[in-house]
Amino acid sequence: MAFSATRRLSAAAAPAAKLSSLFPHRRTPKPRLPATESGGEPWRRKPTSRPRQPWGEDAVALLRRLHEGRYLPGPDLSEAPHVLSPDIVKAAAERFGHDHQVVAKWLSGSDLKKLALFGCPSVERRTVFASKRLRSFFNIPEDKICSSCKIRSSCQFVNQEVPRHHKVILSDTMRILTLFVLDACPQQLQVTAELKASVCKLLKDTMNLSSIFDKPIV
């Protein structure tokens, strides 16, 4: 009797088992996190960099000069230097320097050397090699600068030498000065008051001298 009862219970449970097999439990899919451009985990965000604080009148004067010379297209944004991309201004400043190379030989050698001894204001390739060419003019060894550089761990060109240059290339100098004036250097780099004074003097002299050479000879 007990055996018959057990068989009846098993038979009654069988349809329920078959029914569950027809409708398997569906797991709710986990939401996929959006991929990042670098392929890394999106929740591991890089720390937000501090807002740029361009150097007041010096940044305004640079952007106005570039705009007046048609090196910066579009509206005059000299009064709002923080909204302009440093890359766009760097490219414009380079073109300006290329067109006014004659000015380079009139710039202060001591201020240029202070700029060269500071190191690279960025690890971006064009800026790094602009800084290296300026150092080569003063015959400053690369290992001397790279050994104490605070951003060397991010640089791909540590201790890499360049051919000796026998003149200051103004397009290189303008690219470097622009990064300082727009306050677009990495936070790790500490710009001293002495260096800032040299940067401002070099920029002011470059713009003043370029205006003189731009004037037609009567």
PDB file of C-alpha atoms in Angstrom:
ATOM      1  CA  MET A   1       0.000   0.000   0.000  1.00  0.00           C
ATOM      2  CA  ALA A   2       2.772   2.413   0.942  1.00  0.00           C
ATOM      3  CA  PHE A   3       4.535   1.601  -2.326  1.00  0.00           C
ATOM      4  CA  SER A   4       1.337   2.380  -4.347  1.00  0.00           C
ATOM      5  CA  ALA A   5       0.888   5.686  -2.564  1.00  0.00           C
ATOM      6  CA  THR A   6       4.465   6.665  -3.358  1.00  0.00           C
ATOM      7  CA  ARG A   7       3.990   5.869  -7.053  1.00  0.00           C
ATOM      8  CA  ARG A   8       0.772   7.949  -7.164  1.00  0.00           C
ATOM      9  CA  LEU A   9       2.573  10.936  -5.614  1.00  0.00           C
ATOM     10  CA  SER A  10       5.462  10.644  -8.101  1.00  0.00           C
ATOM     11  CA  ALA A  11       3.058  10.485 -10.999  1.00  0.00           C
ATOM     12  CA  ALA A  12       1.245  13.586  -9.763  1.00  0.00           C
ATOM     13  CA  ALA A  13       4.509  15.516  -9.483  1.00  0.00           C
ATOM     14  CA  ALA A  14       5.721  14.509 -12.965  1.00  0.00           C
ATOM     15  CA  PRO A  15       3.546  16.930 -14.947  1.00  0.00           C
ATOM     16  CA  ALA A  16       4.751  19.780 -12.780  1.00  0.00           C
ATOM     17  CA  ALA A  17       8.348  18.908 -13.552  1.00  0.00           C
ATOM     18  CA  LYS A  18       7.657  18.750 -17.271  1.00  0.00           C
ATOM     19  CA  LEU A  19       5.823  22.067 -17.127  1.00  0.00           C
ATOM     20  CA  SER A  20       8.800  23.771 -15.517  1.00  0.00           C
ATOM     21  CA  SER A  21      11.105  22.393 -18.185  1.00  0.00           C
ATOM     22  CA  LEU A  22       8.975  24.071 -20.857  1.00  0.00           C
ATOM     23  CA  PHE A  23       9.321  27.447 -19.173  1.00  0.00           C
ATOM     24  CA  PRO A  24      12.866  27.624 -17.802  1.00  0.00           C
ATOM     25  CA  HIS A  25      13.708  30.376 -15.368  1.00  0.00           C
ATOM     26  CA  ARG A  26      15.051  33.369 -17.235  1.00  0.00           C
ATOM     27  CA  ARG A  27      17.855  35.250 -15.589  1.00  0.00           C
ATOM     28  CA  THR A  28      17.702  38.978 -15.812  1.00  0.00           C
ATOM     29  CA  PRO A  29      20.773  40.044 -17.823  1.00  0.00           C
ATOM     30  CA  LYS A  30      23.194  42.295 -15.989  1.00  0.00           C
ATOM     31  CA  PRO A  31      23.445  45.777 -17.491  1.00  0.00           C
ATOM     32  CA  ARG A  32      26.619  46.251 -19.509  1.00  0.00           C
ATOM     33  CA  LEU A  33      28.732  49.217 -18.586  1.00  0.00           C
ATOM     34  CA  PRO A  34      29.721  51.461 -21.483  1.00  0.00           C
ATOM     35  CA  ALA A  35      33.201  50.944 -22.840  1.00  0.00           C
ATOM     36  CA  THR A  36      35.724  53.722 -22.574  1.00  0.00           C
ATOM     37  CA  GLU A  37      37.856  55.031 -25.430  1.00  0.00           C
ATOM     38  CA  SER A  38      40.975  53.584 -23.872  1.00  0.00           C
ATOM     39  CA  GLY A  39      39.339  50.188 -23.331  1.00  0.00           C
ATOM     40  CA  GLY A  40      39.653  50.427 -19.553  1.00  0.00           C
ATOM     41  CA  GLU A  41      36.951  50.130 -16.953  1.00  0.00           C
ATOM     42  CA  PRO A  42      34.634  53.147 -17.100  1.00  0.00           C
ATOM     43  CA  TRP A  43      34.292  53.336 -13.331  1.00  0.00           C
ATOM     44  CA  ARG A  44      38.010  53.898 -12.939  1.00  0.00           C
ATOM     45  CA  ARG A  45      37.941  57.437 -14.134  1.00  0.00           C
ATOM     46  CA  LYS A  46      41.045  59.539 -14.333  1.00  0.00           C
ATOM     47  CA  PRO A  47      41.129  62.407 -11.875  1.00  0.00           C
ATOM     48  CA  THR A  48      39.668  65.568 -13.310  1.00  0.00           C
ATOM     49  CA  SER A  49      42.348  68.129 -14.079  1.00  0.00           C
ATOM     50  CA  ARG A  50      42.040  71.533 -12.495  1.00  0.00           C
ATOM     51  CA  PRO A  51      40.536  74.345 -14.577  1.00  0.00           C
ATOM     52  CA  ARG A  52      43.115  76.319 -16.516  1.00  0.00           C
ATOM     53  CA  GLN A  53      43.915  79.806 -15.308  1.00  0.00           C
ATOM     54  CA  PRO A  54      45.639  81.668 -18.158  1.00  0.00           C
ATOM     55  CA  TRP A  55      48.109  84.378 -17.219  1.00  0.00           C
ATOM     56  CA  GLY A  56      45.818  87.389 -17.385  1.00  0.00           C
ATOM     57  CA  GLU A  57      47.106  90.235 -19.565  1.00  0.00           C
ATOM     58  CA  ASP A  58      49.853  88.104 -21.102  1.00  0.00           C
ATOM     59  CA  ALA A  59      47.362  85.533 -22.415  1.00  0.00           C
ATOM     60  CA  VAL A  60      45.071  88.311 -23.662  1.00  0.00           C
ATOM     61  CA  ALA A  61      47.950  90.033 -25.485  1.00  0.00           C
ATOM     62  CA  LEU A  62      49.098  86.792 -27.123  1.00  0.00           C
ATOM     63  CA  LEU A  63      45.654  85.831 -28.395  1.00  0.00           C
ATOM     64  CA  ARG A  64      44.924  89.356 -29.615  1.00  0.00           C
ATOM     65  CA  ARG A  65      48.204  89.459 -31.553  1.00  0.00           C
ATOM     66  CA  LEU A  66      47.520  86.063 -33.118  1.00  0.00           C
ATOM     67  CA  HIS A  67      43.986  87.096 -34.016  1.00  0.00           C
ATOM     68  CA  GLU A  68      45.074  90.414 -35.529  1.00  0.00           C
ATOM     69  CA  GLY A  69      47.667  88.605 -37.601  1.00  0.00           C
ATOM     70  CA  ARG A  70      44.972  86.158 -38.787  1.00  0.00           C
ATOM     71  CA  TYR A  71      46.744  83.214 -37.211  1.00  0.00           C
ATOM     72  CA  LEU A  72      43.635  82.501 -35.121  1.00  0.00           C
ATOM     73  CA  PRO A  73      40.488  82.328 -37.274  1.00  0.00           C
ATOM     74  CA  GLY A  74      37.028  83.145 -36.064  1.00  0.00           C
ATOM     75  CA  PRO A  75      35.945  85.738 -33.502  1.00  0.00           C
ATOM     76  CA  ASP A  76      38.370  87.501 -31.204  1.00  0.00           C
ATOM     77  CA  LEU A  77      38.369  85.471 -27.975  1.00  0.00           C
ATOM     78  CA  SER A  78      41.346  87.182 -26.410  1.00  0.00           C
ATOM     79  CA  GLU A  79      39.238  88.220 -23.432  1.00  0.00           C
ATOM     80  CA  ALA A  80      38.299  84.590 -22.774  1.00  0.00           C
ATOM     81  CA  PRO A  81      41.574  82.656 -23.219  1.00  0.00           C
ATOM     82  CA  HIS A  82      40.355  79.787 -21.043  1.00  0.00           C
ATOM     83  CA  VAL A  83      37.770  78.701 -23.638  1.00  0.00           C
ATOM     84  CA  LEU A  84      40.293  78.219 -26.441  1.00  0.00           C
ATOM     85  CA  SER A  85      41.953  74.859 -26.975  1.00  0.00           C
ATOM     86  CA  PRO A  86      45.691  75.052 -26.192  1.00  0.00           C
ATOM     87  CA  ASP A  87      46.339  72.868 -29.256  1.00  0.00           C
ATOM     88  CA  ILE A  88      44.743  75.419 -31.568  1.00  0.00           C
ATOM     89  CA  VAL A  89      46.673  78.294 -29.996  1.00  0.00           C
ATOM     90  CA  LYS A  90      49.952  76.340 -30.094  1.00  0.00           C
ATOM     91  CA  ALA A  91      49.550  75.727 -33.818  1.00  0.00           C
ATOM     92  CA  ALA A  92      48.759  79.399 -34.421  1.00  0.00           C
ATOM     93  CA  ALA A  93      51.733  80.506 -32.312  1.00  0.00           C
ATOM     94  CA  GLU A  94      54.007  78.166 -34.278  1.00  0.00           C
ATOM     95  CA  ARG A  95      52.918  79.717 -37.577  1.00  0.00           C
ATOM     96  CA  PHE A  96      53.465  83.160 -36.111  1.00  0.00           C
ATOM     97  CA  GLY A  97      56.984  82.177 -35.010  1.00  0.00           C
ATOM     98  CA  HIS A  98      57.789  80.723 -38.404  1.00  0.00           C
ATOM     99  CA  ASP A  99      56.793  83.973 -40.110  1.00  0.00           C
ATOM    100  CA  HIS A 100      58.810  86.090 -37.658  1.00  0.00           C
ATOM    101  CA  GLN A 101      61.996  84.040 -37.299  1.00  0.00           C
ATOM    102  CA  VAL A 102      64.091  87.197 -37.653  1.00  0.00           C
ATOM    103  CA  VAL A 103      62.899  88.267 -34.185  1.00  0.00           C
ATOM    104  CA  ALA A 104      64.638  85.320 -32.474  1.00  0.00           C
ATOM    105  CA  LYS A 105      68.143  86.807 -32.611  1.00  0.00           C
ATOM    106  CA  TRP A 106      66.977  89.857 -30.643  1.00  0.00           C
ATOM    107  CA  LEU A 107      65.540  87.955 -27.699  1.00  0.00           C
ATOM    108  CA  SER A 108      67.260  87.775 -24.314  1.00  0.00           C
ATOM    109  CA  GLY A 109      69.720  84.887 -24.199  1.00  0.00           C
ATOM    110  CA  SER A 110      69.528  84.620 -20.410  1.00  0.00           C
ATOM    111  CA  ASP A 111      65.737  84.356 -20.453  1.00  0.00           C
ATOM    112  CA  LEU A 112      65.829  81.791 -23.234  1.00  0.00           C
ATOM    113  CA  LYS A 113      68.338  79.726 -21.277  1.00  0.00           C
ATOM    114  CA  LYS A 114      66.094  79.767 -18.187  1.00  0.00           C
ATOM    115  CA  LEU A 115      63.304  78.473 -20.395  1.00  0.00           C
ATOM    116  CA  ALA A 116      65.551  75.732 -21.750  1.00  0.00           C
ATOM    117  CA  LEU A 117      66.774  74.659 -18.307  1.00  0.00           C
ATOM    118  CA  PHE A 118      63.221  74.288 -16.997  1.00  0.00           C
ATOM    119  CA  GLY A 119      62.621  71.269 -19.205  1.00  0.00           C
ATOM    120  CA  CYS A 120      59.622  70.283 -21.296  1.00  0.00           C
ATOM    121  CA  PRO A 121      56.239  71.843 -20.411  1.00  0.00           C
ATOM    122  CA  SER A 122      54.453  68.823 -21.893  1.00  0.00           C
ATOM    123  CA  VAL A 123      55.115  65.203 -22.909  1.00  0.00           C
ATOM    124  CA  GLU A 124      53.405  65.763 -26.263  1.00  0.00           C
ATOM    125  CA  ARG A 125      55.880  64.882 -29.022  1.00  0.00           C
ATOM    126  CA  ARG A 126      56.095  68.192 -30.909  1.00  0.00           C
ATOM    127  CA  THR A 127      56.492  70.157 -27.694  1.00  0.00           C
ATOM    128  CA  VAL A 128      59.126  67.777 -26.327  1.00  0.00           C
ATOM    129  CA  PHE A 129      61.275  68.106 -29.431  1.00  0.00           C
ATOM    130  CA  ALA A 130      60.776  71.868 -29.529  1.00  0.00           C
ATOM    131  CA  SER A 131      62.198  71.965 -25.992  1.00  0.00           C
ATOM    132  CA  LYS A 132      65.034  69.617 -26.933  1.00  0.00           C
ATOM    133  CA  ARG A 133      66.053  71.818 -29.870  1.00  0.00           C
ATOM    134  CA  LEU A 134      66.138  74.844 -27.600  1.00  0.00           C
ATOM    135  CA  ARG A 135      68.334  72.952 -25.130  1.00  0.00           C
ATOM    136  CA  SER A 136      70.624  71.821 -27.922  1.00  0.00           C
ATOM    137  CA  PHE A 137      71.198  75.472 -28.865  1.00  0.00           C
ATOM    138  CA  PHE A 138      72.556  76.078 -25.356  1.00  0.00           C
ATOM    139  CA  ASN A 139      74.373  72.725 -25.402  1.00  0.00           C
ATOM    140  CA  ILE A 140      72.439  71.476 -22.359  1.00  0.00           C
ATOM    141  CA  PRO A 141      72.709  67.672 -21.980  1.00  0.00           C
ATOM    142  CA  GLU A 142      69.405  65.837 -22.108  1.00  0.00           C
ATOM    143  CA  ASP A 143      70.214  63.558 -19.176  1.00  0.00           C
ATOM    144  CA  LYS A 144      70.761  66.619 -16.983  1.00  0.00           C
ATOM    145  CA  ILE A 145      67.184  67.776 -17.595  1.00  0.00           C
ATOM    146  CA  CYS A 146      65.461  64.399 -17.852  1.00  0.00           C
ATOM    147  CA  SER A 147      66.953  63.040 -14.624  1.00  0.00           C
ATOM    148  CA  SER A 148      65.072  65.598 -12.528  1.00  0.00           C
ATOM    149  CA  CYS A 149      61.945  65.889 -14.676  1.00  0.00           C
ATOM    150  CA  LYS A 150      58.714  65.352 -12.723  1.00  0.00           C
ATOM    151  CA  ILE A 151      56.791  64.066 -15.727  1.00  0.00           C
ATOM    152  CA  ARG A 152      59.457  61.736 -17.138  1.00  0.00           C
ATOM    153  CA  SER A 153      57.439  58.613 -16.265  1.00  0.00           C
ATOM    154  CA  SER A 154      54.896  59.668 -18.911  1.00  0.00           C
ATOM    155  CA  CYS A 155      57.463  60.648 -21.553  1.00  0.00           C
ATOM    156  CA  GLN A 156      58.524  58.414 -24.430  1.00  0.00           C
ATOM    157  CA  PHE A 157      61.617  60.462 -25.297  1.00  0.00           C
ATOM    158  CA  VAL A 158      63.621  60.493 -22.064  1.00  0.00           C
ATOM    159  CA  ASN A 159      67.327  61.261 -22.659  1.00  0.00           C
ATOM    160  CA  GLN A 160      66.821  61.258 -26.431  1.00  0.00           C
ATOM    161  CA  GLU A 161      69.249  63.679 -28.049  1.00  0.00           C
ATOM    162  CA  VAL A 162      68.626  65.843 -31.122  1.00  0.00           C
ATOM    163  CA  PRO A 163      71.146  67.282 -33.586  1.00  0.00           C
ATOM    164  CA  ARG A 164      72.894  70.461 -32.432  1.00  0.00           C
ATOM    165  CA  HIS A 165      71.075  73.619 -33.487  1.00  0.00           C
ATOM    166  CA  HIS A 166      72.973  76.848 -34.020  1.00  0.00           C
ATOM    167  CA  LYS A 167      70.023  79.199 -33.797  1.00  0.00           C
ATOM    168  CA  VAL A 168      66.909  79.691 -31.705  1.00  0.00           C
ATOM    169  CA  ILE A 169      63.876  78.499 -33.664  1.00  0.00           C
ATOM    170  CA  LEU A 170      61.128  80.986 -32.909  1.00  0.00           C
ATOM    171  CA  SER A 171      58.285  78.622 -33.842  1.00  0.00           C
ATOM    172  CA  ASP A 172      59.586  76.212 -31.163  1.00  0.00           C
ATOM    173  CA  THR A 173      59.907  79.005 -28.622  1.00  0.00           C
ATOM    174  CA  MET A 174      56.383  80.266 -29.294  1.00  0.00           C
ATOM    175  CA  ARG A 175      54.961  76.777 -28.875  1.00  0.00           C
ATOM    176  CA  ILE A 176      56.624  76.483 -25.475  1.00  0.00           C
ATOM    177  CA  LEU A 177      55.687  79.984 -24.311  1.00  0.00           C
ATOM    178  CA  THR A 178      52.051  79.409 -25.270  1.00  0.00           C
ATOM    179  CA  LEU A 179      51.717  76.440 -22.919  1.00  0.00           C
ATOM    180  CA  PHE A 180      52.965  78.493 -19.993  1.00  0.00           C
ATOM    181  CA  VAL A 181      50.851  81.552 -20.745  1.00  0.00           C
ATOM    182  CA  LEU A 182      47.697  79.473 -21.173  1.00  0.00           C
ATOM    183  CA  ASP A 183      48.494  77.561 -17.962  1.00  0.00           C
ATOM    184  CA  ALA A 184      48.326  74.306 -19.913  1.00  0.00           C
ATOM    185  CA  CYS A 185      51.311  72.576 -18.287  1.00  0.00           C
ATOM    186  CA  PRO A 186      50.938  69.443 -16.130  1.00  0.00           C
ATOM    187  CA  GLN A 187      50.163  70.131 -12.491  1.00  0.00           C
ATOM    188  CA  GLN A 188      53.372  68.435 -11.340  1.00  0.00           C
ATOM    189  CA  LEU A 189      55.482  71.199 -12.873  1.00  0.00           C
ATOM    190  CA  GLN A 190      56.120  74.119 -10.573  1.00  0.00           C
ATOM    191  CA  VAL A 191      56.599  77.389 -12.455  1.00  0.00           C
ATOM    192  CA  THR A 192      58.743  79.679 -10.333  1.00  0.00           C
ATOM    193  CA  ALA A 193      58.284  83.436 -10.217  1.00  0.00           C
ATOM    194  CA  GLU A 194      61.676  83.823 -11.905  1.00  0.00           C
ATOM    195  CA  LEU A 195      60.696  81.605 -14.813  1.00  0.00           C
ATOM    196  CA  LYS A 196      57.318  83.299 -15.139  1.00  0.00           C
ATOM    197  CA  ALA A 197      59.047  86.676 -15.406  1.00  0.00           C
ATOM    198  CA  SER A 198      61.302  85.321 -18.171  1.00  0.00           C
ATOM    199  CA  VAL A 199      58.358  83.815 -20.059  1.00  0.00           C
ATOM    200  CA  CYS A 200      56.407  87.070 -19.902  1.00  0.00           C
ATOM    201  CA  LYS A 201      59.436  89.117 -21.021  1.00  0.00           C
ATOM    202  CA  LEU A 202      60.160  86.792 -23.940  1.00  0.00           C
ATOM    203  CA  LEU A 203      56.540  86.914 -25.059  1.00  0.00           C
ATOM    204  CA  LYS A 204      56.320  90.701 -24.752  1.00  0.00           C
ATOM    205  CA  ASP A 205      59.595  91.262 -26.616  1.00  0.00           C
ATOM    206  CA  THR A 206      58.573  88.851 -29.371  1.00  0.00           C
ATOM    207  CA  MET A 207      55.276  90.626 -29.976  1.00  0.00           C
ATOM    208  CA  ASN A 208      56.793  94.112 -29.840  1.00  0.00           C
ATOM    209  CA  LEU A 209      59.648  93.249 -32.188  1.00  0.00           C
ATOM    210  CA  SER A 210      57.351  91.434 -34.599  1.00  0.00           C
ATOM    211  CA  SER A 211      55.199  94.574 -34.833  1.00  0.00           C
ATOM    212  CA  ILE A 212      58.273  96.616 -35.739  1.00  0.00           C
ATOM    213  CA  PHE A 213      59.344  94.204 -38.477  1.00  0.00           C
ATOM    214  CA  ASP A 214      55.787  94.026 -39.802  1.00  0.00           C
ATOM    215  CA  LYS A 215      55.739  97.773 -40.498  1.00  0.00           C
ATOM    216  CA  PRO A 216      56.456  98.637 -44.139  1.00  0.00           C
ATOM    217  CA  ILE A 217      59.648 100.553 -44.813  1.00  0.00           C
ATOM    218  CA  VAL A 218      58.795 104.027 -46.155  1.00  0.00           C
TER     219      VAL A 218
END
